[in-house]
JSON list of C-alpha atoms in Angstrom, two decimals:
[
{"chain": "A", "resi": 1118, "resn": "UNK", "atom": "CA", "xyz": [-10.04, -3.87, 7.20]},
{"chain": "A", "resi": 1119, "resn": "UNK", "atom": "CA", "xyz": [-6.82, -5.26, 8.68]},
{"chain": "A", "resi": 1120, "resn": "UNK", "atom": "CA", "xyz": [-5.95, -3.82, 12.00]},
{"chain": "A", "resi": 1121, "resn": "UNK", "atom": "CA", "xyz": [-2.45, -2.64, 12.37]},
{"chain": "A", "resi": 1122, "resn": "UNK", "atom": "CA", "xyz": [-0.81, -4.02, 15.22]},
{"chain": "A", "resi": 1123, "resn": "UNK", "atom": "CA", "xyz": [2.95, -3.83, 16.18]},
{"chain": "A", "resi": 1124, "resn": "UNK", "atom": "CA", "xyz": [4.53, -6.63, 18.56]},
{"chain": "A", "resi": 1125, "resn": "UNK", "atom": "CA", "xyz": [7.60, -4.01, 19.52]},
{"chain": "A", "resi": 1126, "resn": "UNK", "atom": "CA", "xyz": [7.58, -2.41, 22.61]},
{"chain": "A", "resi": 1127, "resn": "UNK", "atom": "CA", "xyz": [7.30, 1.31, 21.85]},
{"chain": "A", "resi": 1128, "resn": "UNK", "atom": "CA", "xyz": [6.65, 4.62, 23.80]},
{"chain": "A", "resi": 1129, "resn": "UNK", "atom": "CA", "xyz": [2.94, 5.10, 23.52]},
{"chain": "A", "resi": 1130, "resn": "UNK", "atom": "CA", "xyz": [2.25, 2.22, 21.38]},
{"chain": "A", "resi": 1131, "resn": "UNK", "atom": "CA", "xyz": [-1.55, 1.69, 22.14]},
{"chain": "A", "resi": 1132, "resn": "UNK", "atom": "CA", "xyz": [-2.17, 5.40, 20.93]},
{"chain": "A", "resi": 1133, "resn": "UNK", "atom": "CA", "xyz": [0.53, 5.26, 17.90]},
{"chain": "A", "resi": 1134, "resn": "UNK", "atom": "CA", "xyz": [-1.43, 2.00, 17.05]},
{"chain": "A", "resi": 1135, "resn": "UNK", "atom": "CA", "xyz": [-4.77, 3.77, 17.12]},
{"chain": "A", "resi": 1136, "resn": "UNK", "atom": "CA", "xyz": [-3.67, 6.64, 15.14]},
{"chain": "A", "resi": 1137, "resn": "UNK", "atom": "CA", "xyz": [-2.18, 4.21, 12.53]},
{"chain": "A", "resi": 1138, "resn": "UNK", "atom": "CA", "xyz": [-5.21, 2.47, 12.10]},
{"chain": "A", "resi": 1139, "resn": "UNK", "atom": "CA", "xyz": [-7.19, 5.60, 11.55]},
{"chain": "A", "resi": 1140, "resn": "UNK", "atom": "CA", "xyz": [-4.82, 6.63, 8.80]},
{"chain": "A", "resi": 1141, "resn": "UNK", "atom": "CA", "xyz": [-5.41, 3.36, 7.17]},
{"chain": "A", "resi": 1142, "resn": "UNK", "atom": "CA", "xyz": [-8.98, 3.65, 7.18]},
{"chain": "A", "resi": 1143, "resn": "UNK", "atom": "CA", "xyz": [-8.77, 7.37, 5.84]},
{"chain": "A", "resi": 1144, "resn": "UNK", "atom": "CA", "xyz": [-6.63, 5.80, 3.05]},
{"chain": "A", "resi": 1145, "resn": "UNK", "atom": "CA", "xyz": [-9.12, 3.24, 2.45]},
{"chain": "A", "resi": 1146, "resn": "UNK", "atom": "CA", "xyz": [-11.89, 5.57, 2.24]},
{"chain": "A", "resi": 1147, "resn": "UNK", "atom": "CA", "xyz": [-10.50, 7.85, -0.07]},
{"chain": "A", "resi": 1148, "resn": "UNK", "atom": "CA", "xyz": [-7.78, 6.21, -1.81]},
{"chain": "A", "resi": 1149, "resn": "UNK", "atom": "CA", "xyz": [-4.69, 7.87, -3.07]},
{"chain": "A", "resi": 1150, "resn": "UNK", "atom": "CA", "xyz": [-4.26, 11.31, -5.22]},
{"chain": "A", "resi": 1151, "resn": "UNK", "atom": "CA", "xyz": [-5.82, 13.91, -2.79]},
{"chain": "A", "resi": 1152, "resn": "UNK", "atom": "CA", "xyz": [-4.18, 16.80, -1.65]},
{"chain": "A", "resi": 1153, "resn": "UNK", "atom": "CA", "xyz": [-2.43, 16.43, 1.91]},
{"chain": "A", "resi": 1154, "resn": "UNK", "atom": "CA", "xyz": [-4.76, 19.06, 3.67]},
{"chain": "A", "resi": 1155, "resn": "UNK", "atom": "CA", "xyz": [-7.49, 16.78, 2.56]},
{"chain": "A", "resi": 1156, "resn": "UNK", "atom": "CA", "xyz": [-6.22, 13.67, 4.22]},
{"chain": "A", "resi": 1157, "resn": "UNK", "atom": "CA", "xyz": [-5.17, 15.90, 7.25]},
{"chain": "A", "resi": 1158, "resn": "UNK", "atom": "CA", "xyz": [-8.84, 16.80, 7.51]},
{"chain": "A", "resi": 1159, "resn": "UNK", "atom": "CA", "xyz": [-10.04, 13.38, 7.11]},
{"chain": "A", "resi": 1160, "resn": "UNK", "atom": "CA", "xyz": [-7.69, 12.33, 9.90]},
{"chain": "A", "resi": 1161, "resn": "UNK", "atom": "CA", "xyz": [-8.85, 15.07, 12.19]},
{"chain": "A", "resi": 1162, "resn": "UNK", "atom": "CA", "xyz": [-12.68, 13.86, 11.67]},
{"chain": "A", "resi": 1163, "resn": "UNK", "atom": "CA", "xyz": [-11.54, 10.13, 12.32]},
{"chain": "A", "resi": 1164, "resn": "UNK", "atom": "CA", "xyz": [-9.43, 11.45, 15.88]},
{"chain": "A", "resi": 1165, "resn": "UNK", "atom": "CA", "xyz": [-12.43, 13.42, 16.88]},
{"chain": "A", "resi": 1166, "resn": "UNK", "atom": "CA", "xyz": [-14.98, 10.93, 16.30]},
{"chain": "A", "resi": 1167, "resn": "UNK", "atom": "CA", "xyz": [-12.40, 8.21, 18.37]},
{"chain": "A", "resi": 1168, "resn": "UNK", "atom": "CA", "xyz": [-12.38, 10.88, 20.94]},
{"chain": "A", "resi": 1169, "resn": "UNK", "atom": "CA", "xyz": [-8.48, 11.26, 20.69]},
{"chain": "A", "resi": 1170, "resn": "UNK", "atom": "CA", "xyz": [-7.43, 14.24, 22.44]},
{"chain": "A", "resi": 1171, "resn": "UNK", "atom": "CA", "xyz": [-5.15, 16.46, 19.52]},
{"chain": "A", "resi": 1172, "resn": "UNK", "atom": "CA", "xyz": [-4.18, 19.86, 18.23]},
{"chain": "A", "resi": 1173, "resn": "UNK", "atom": "CA", "xyz": [-3.64, 20.42, 14.65]},
{"chain": "A", "resi": 1174, "resn": "UNK", "atom": "CA", "xyz": [-1.18, 22.64, 13.27]},
{"chain": "A", "resi": 1175, "resn": "UNK", "atom": "CA", "xyz": [0.77, 23.42, 15.85]},
{"chain": "A", "resi": 1176, "resn": "UNK", "atom": "CA", "xyz": [2.85, 26.15, 15.74]},
{"chain": "A", "resi": 1177, "resn": "UNK", "atom": "CA", "xyz": [6.65, 25.95, 17.04]},
{"chain": "A", "resi": 1178, "resn": "UNK", "atom": "CA", "xyz": [9.90, 27.96, 17.56]},
{"chain": "A", "resi": 1179, "resn": "UNK", "atom": "CA", "xyz": [13.20, 27.17, 17.80]},
{"chain": "A", "resi": 1180, "resn": "UNK", "atom": "CA", "xyz": [15.25, 29.76, 20.00]},
{"chain": "A", "resi": 1181, "resn": "UNK", "atom": "CA", "xyz": [18.91, 30.09, 20.47]},
{"chain": "A", "resi": 1182, "resn": "UNK", "atom": "CA", "xyz": [20.07, 33.08, 22.90]},
{"chain": "A", "resi": 1183, "resn": "UNK", "atom": "CA", "xyz": [16.80, 34.62, 23.27]},
{"chain": "A", "resi": 1184, "resn": "UNK", "atom": "CA", "xyz": [15.90, 35.05, 19.47]},
{"chain": "A", "resi": 1185, "resn": "UNK", "atom": "CA", "xyz": [13.99, 32.91, 17.35]},
{"chain": "A", "resi": 1186, "resn": "UNK", "atom": "CA", "xyz": [16.13, 31.16, 14.75]},
{"chain": "A", "resi": 1187, "resn": "UNK", "atom": "CA", "xyz": [13.45, 28.70, 13.33]},
{"chain": "A", "resi": 1188, "resn": "UNK", "atom": "CA", "xyz": [9.56, 28.53, 13.11]},
{"chain": "A", "resi": 1189, "resn": "UNK", "atom": "CA", "xyz": [7.48, 25.15, 12.14]},
{"chain": "A", "resi": 1190, "resn": "UNK", "atom": "CA", "xyz": [3.79, 23.79, 12.31]},
{"chain": "A", "resi": 1191, "resn": "UNK", "atom": "CA", "xyz": [3.66, 20.14, 13.25]},
{"chain": "A", "resi": 1192, "resn": "UNK", "atom": "CA", "xyz": [0.48, 18.63, 11.60]},
{"chain": "A", "resi": 1193, "resn": "UNK", "atom": "CA", "xyz": [-0.97, 17.07, 14.88]},
{"chain": "A", "resi": 1194, "resn": "UNK", "atom": "CA", "xyz": [0.18, 16.86, 18.20]},
{"chain": "A", "resi": 1195, "resn": "UNK", "atom": "CA", "xyz": [-1.89, 13.92, 19.70]},
{"chain": "A", "resi": 1196, "resn": "UNK", "atom": "CA", "xyz": [-2.79, 13.56, 23.45]},
{"chain": "A", "resi": 1197, "resn": "UNK", "atom": "CA", "xyz": [0.28, 16.26, 24.07]},
{"chain": "A", "resi": 1198, "resn": "UNK", "atom": "CA", "xyz": [2.86, 12.95, 23.63]},
{"chain": "A", "resi": 1199, "resn": "UNK", "atom": "CA", "xyz": [2.95, 11.95, 19.90]},
{"chain": "A", "resi": 1200, "resn": "UNK", "atom": "CA", "xyz": [3.80, 14.09, 17.12]},
{"chain": "A", "resi": 1201, "resn": "UNK", "atom": "CA", "xyz": [2.58, 13.11, 13.84]},
{"chain": "A", "resi": 1202, "resn": "UNK", "atom": "CA", "xyz": [3.39, 14.26, 10.06]},
{"chain": "A", "resi": 1203, "resn": "UNK", "atom": "CA", "xyz": [1.35, 13.19, 7.27]},
{"chain": "A", "resi": 1204, "resn": "UNK", "atom": "CA", "xyz": [2.91, 13.50, 3.76]},
{"chain": "A", "resi": 1205, "resn": "UNK", "atom": "CA", "xyz": [1.43, 12.43, 0.27]},
{"chain": "A", "resi": 1206, "resn": "UNK", "atom": "CA", "xyz": [4.43, 10.83, -1.43]},
{"chain": "A", "resi": 1207, "resn": "UNK", "atom": "CA", "xyz": [5.48, 7.81, -2.93]},
{"chain": "A", "resi": 1208, "resn": "UNK", "atom": "CA", "xyz": [8.69, 7.43, -0.76]},
{"chain": "A", "resi": 1209, "resn": "UNK", "atom": "CA", "xyz": [9.83, 8.28, 2.74]},
{"chain": "A", "resi": 1210, "resn": "UNK", "atom": "CA", "xyz": [12.40, 11.05, 2.22]},
{"chain": "A", "resi": 1211, "resn": "UNK", "atom": "CA", "xyz": [15.04, 11.60, 4.86]},
{"chain": "A", "resi": 1212, "resn": "UNK", "atom": "CA", "xyz": [14.16, 15.40, 4.71]},
{"chain": "A", "resi": 1213, "resn": "UNK", "atom": "CA", "xyz": [10.69, 14.28, 6.24]},
{"chain": "A", "resi": 1214, "resn": "UNK", "atom": "CA", "xyz": [12.43, 12.18, 8.79]},
{"chain": "A", "resi": 1215, "resn": "UNK", "atom": "CA", "xyz": [14.72, 15.06, 9.62]},
{"chain": "A", "resi": 1216, "resn": "UNK", "atom": "CA", "xyz": [11.92, 17.37, 10.02]},
{"chain": "A", "resi": 1217, "resn": "UNK", "atom": "CA", "xyz": [9.87, 15.19, 12.41]},
{"chain": "A", "resi": 1218, "resn": "UNK", "atom": "CA", "xyz": [13.09, 14.66, 14.25]},
{"chain": "A", "resi": 1219, "resn": "UNK", "atom": "CA", "xyz": [13.67, 18.16, 14.42]},
{"chain": "A", "resi": 1220, "resn": "UNK", "atom": "CA", "xyz": [10.14, 18.91, 15.66]},
{"chain": "A", "resi": 1221, "resn": "UNK", "atom": "CA", "xyz": [10.47, 16.28, 18.47]},
{"chain": "A", "resi": 1222, "resn": "UNK", "atom": "CA", "xyz": [13.49, 17.59, 19.75]},
{"chain": "A", "resi": 1223, "resn": "UNK", "atom": "CA", "xyz": [12.29, 21.03, 19.83]},
{"chain": "A", "resi": 1224, "resn": "UNK", "atom": "CA", "xyz": [8.81, 19.98, 21.98]},
{"chain": "A", "resi": 1225, "resn": "UNK", "atom": "CA", "xyz": [11.03, 17.43, 23.90]},
{"chain": "A", "resi": 1226, "resn": "UNK", "atom": "CA", "xyz": [8.51, 14.67, 22.77]},
{"chain": "A", "resi": 1227, "resn": "UNK", "atom": "CA", "xyz": [9.66, 11.06, 22.80]},
{"chain": "A", "resi": 1228, "resn": "UNK", "atom": "CA", "xyz": [8.14, 9.52, 19.82]},
{"chain": "A", "resi": 1229, "resn": "UNK", "atom": "CA", "xyz": [6.65, 10.79, 16.61]},
{"chain": "A", "resi": 1230, "resn": "UNK", "atom": "CA", "xyz": [4.93, 9.29, 13.49]},
{"chain": "A", "resi": 1231, "resn": "UNK", "atom": "CA", "xyz": [5.73, 9.98, 9.70]},
{"chain": "A", "resi": 1232, "resn": "UNK", "atom": "CA", "xyz": [2.60, 8.79, 7.79]},
{"chain": "A", "resi": 1233, "resn": "UNK", "atom": "CA", "xyz": [3.03, 8.89, 4.07]},
{"chain": "A", "resi": 1234, "resn": "UNK", "atom": "CA", "xyz": [0.10, 8.16, 1.89]},
{"chain": "A", "resi": 1235, "resn": "UNK", "atom": "CA", "xyz": [1.40, 6.75, -1.30]},
{"chain": "A", "resi": 1236, "resn": "UNK", "atom": "CA", "xyz": [-0.10, 5.04, -4.35]},
{"chain": "A", "resi": 1237, "resn": "UNK", "atom": "CA", "xyz": [0.81, 1.67, -2.45]},
{"chain": "A", "resi": 1238, "resn": "UNK", "atom": "CA", "xyz": [-0.93, 2.42, 0.51]},
{"chain": "A", "resi": 1239, "resn": "UNK", "atom": "CA", "xyz": [0.14, 4.05, 3.90]},
{"chain": "A", "resi": 1240, "resn": "UNK", "atom": "CA", "xyz": [3.98, 3.79, 4.68]},
{"chain": "A", "resi": 1241, "resn": "UNK", "atom": "CA", "xyz": [4.77, 4.21, 8.32]},
{"chain": "A", "resi": 1242, "resn": "UNK", "atom": "CA", "xyz": [8.12, 5.52, 10.03]},
{"chain": "A", "resi": 1243, "resn": "UNK", "atom": "CA", "xyz": [8.17, 5.68, 13.85]},
{"chain": "A", "resi": 1244, "resn": "UNK", "atom": "CA", "xyz": [10.48, 7.75, 15.18]},
{"chain": "A", "resi": 1245, "resn": "UNK", "atom": "CA", "xyz": [11.93, 7.85, 18.54]},
{"chain": "A", "resi": 1246, "resn": "UNK", "atom": "CA", "xyz": [13.59, 11.02, 20.17]},
{"chain": "A", "resi": 1247, "resn": "UNK", "atom": "CA", "xyz": [16.49, 9.32, 22.13]},
{"chain": "A", "resi": 1248, "resn": "UNK", "atom": "CA", "xyz": [17.41, 12.68, 24.16]},
{"chain": "A", "resi": 1249, "resn": "UNK", "atom": "CA", "xyz": [13.81, 13.50, 25.22]},
{"chain": "A", "resi": 1250, "resn": "UNK", "atom": "CA", "xyz": [13.59, 14.11, 28.95]},
{"chain": "A", "resi": 1251, "resn": "UNK", "atom": "CA", "xyz": [11.54, 10.79, 29.27]},
{"chain": "A", "resi": 1252, "resn": "UNK", "atom": "CA", "xyz": [14.78, 8.69, 27.65]},
{"chain": "A", "resi": 1253, "resn": "UNK", "atom": "CA", "xyz": [17.20, 10.47, 30.09]},
{"chain": "A", "resi": 1254, "resn": "UNK", "atom": "CA", "xyz": [14.90, 9.87, 33.10]},
{"chain": "A", "resi": 1255, "resn": "UNK", "atom": "CA", "xyz": [14.47, 6.19, 32.10]},
{"chain": "A", "resi": 1256, "resn": "UNK", "atom": "CA", "xyz": [18.13, 5.68, 32.01]},
{"chain": "A", "resi": 1257, "resn": "UNK", "atom": "CA", "xyz": [19.19, 7.21, 35.30]}
]
């Protein structure tokens, strides 16, 4: 199995590389064509086996003037730092990118991974929240 390694400097690059490699491991074992929940459960097992701290299906709410105006469930929150959305599609859609960016902003997270299981393999999109507190503090 080839290991995914990224030469670029991304926030939390060590943990994101581990997550990506575990997703490839799941894909190599299960192949393509199963339900999204199956891949999510398999990834959860791999995260547990790797002793990576995570939460699954994290509820989130978006409020405005004291009223909840939106609700969502994030597939995975890894180590309190990395949002992960796992999809089973053949393409990365703009709606999925927007969805993950909303999660990053609402949770004030710096980085997220959109991992798409496709017939051609795992497609990866790393998203950086440029308005997170971390990014603001870094530029000051």
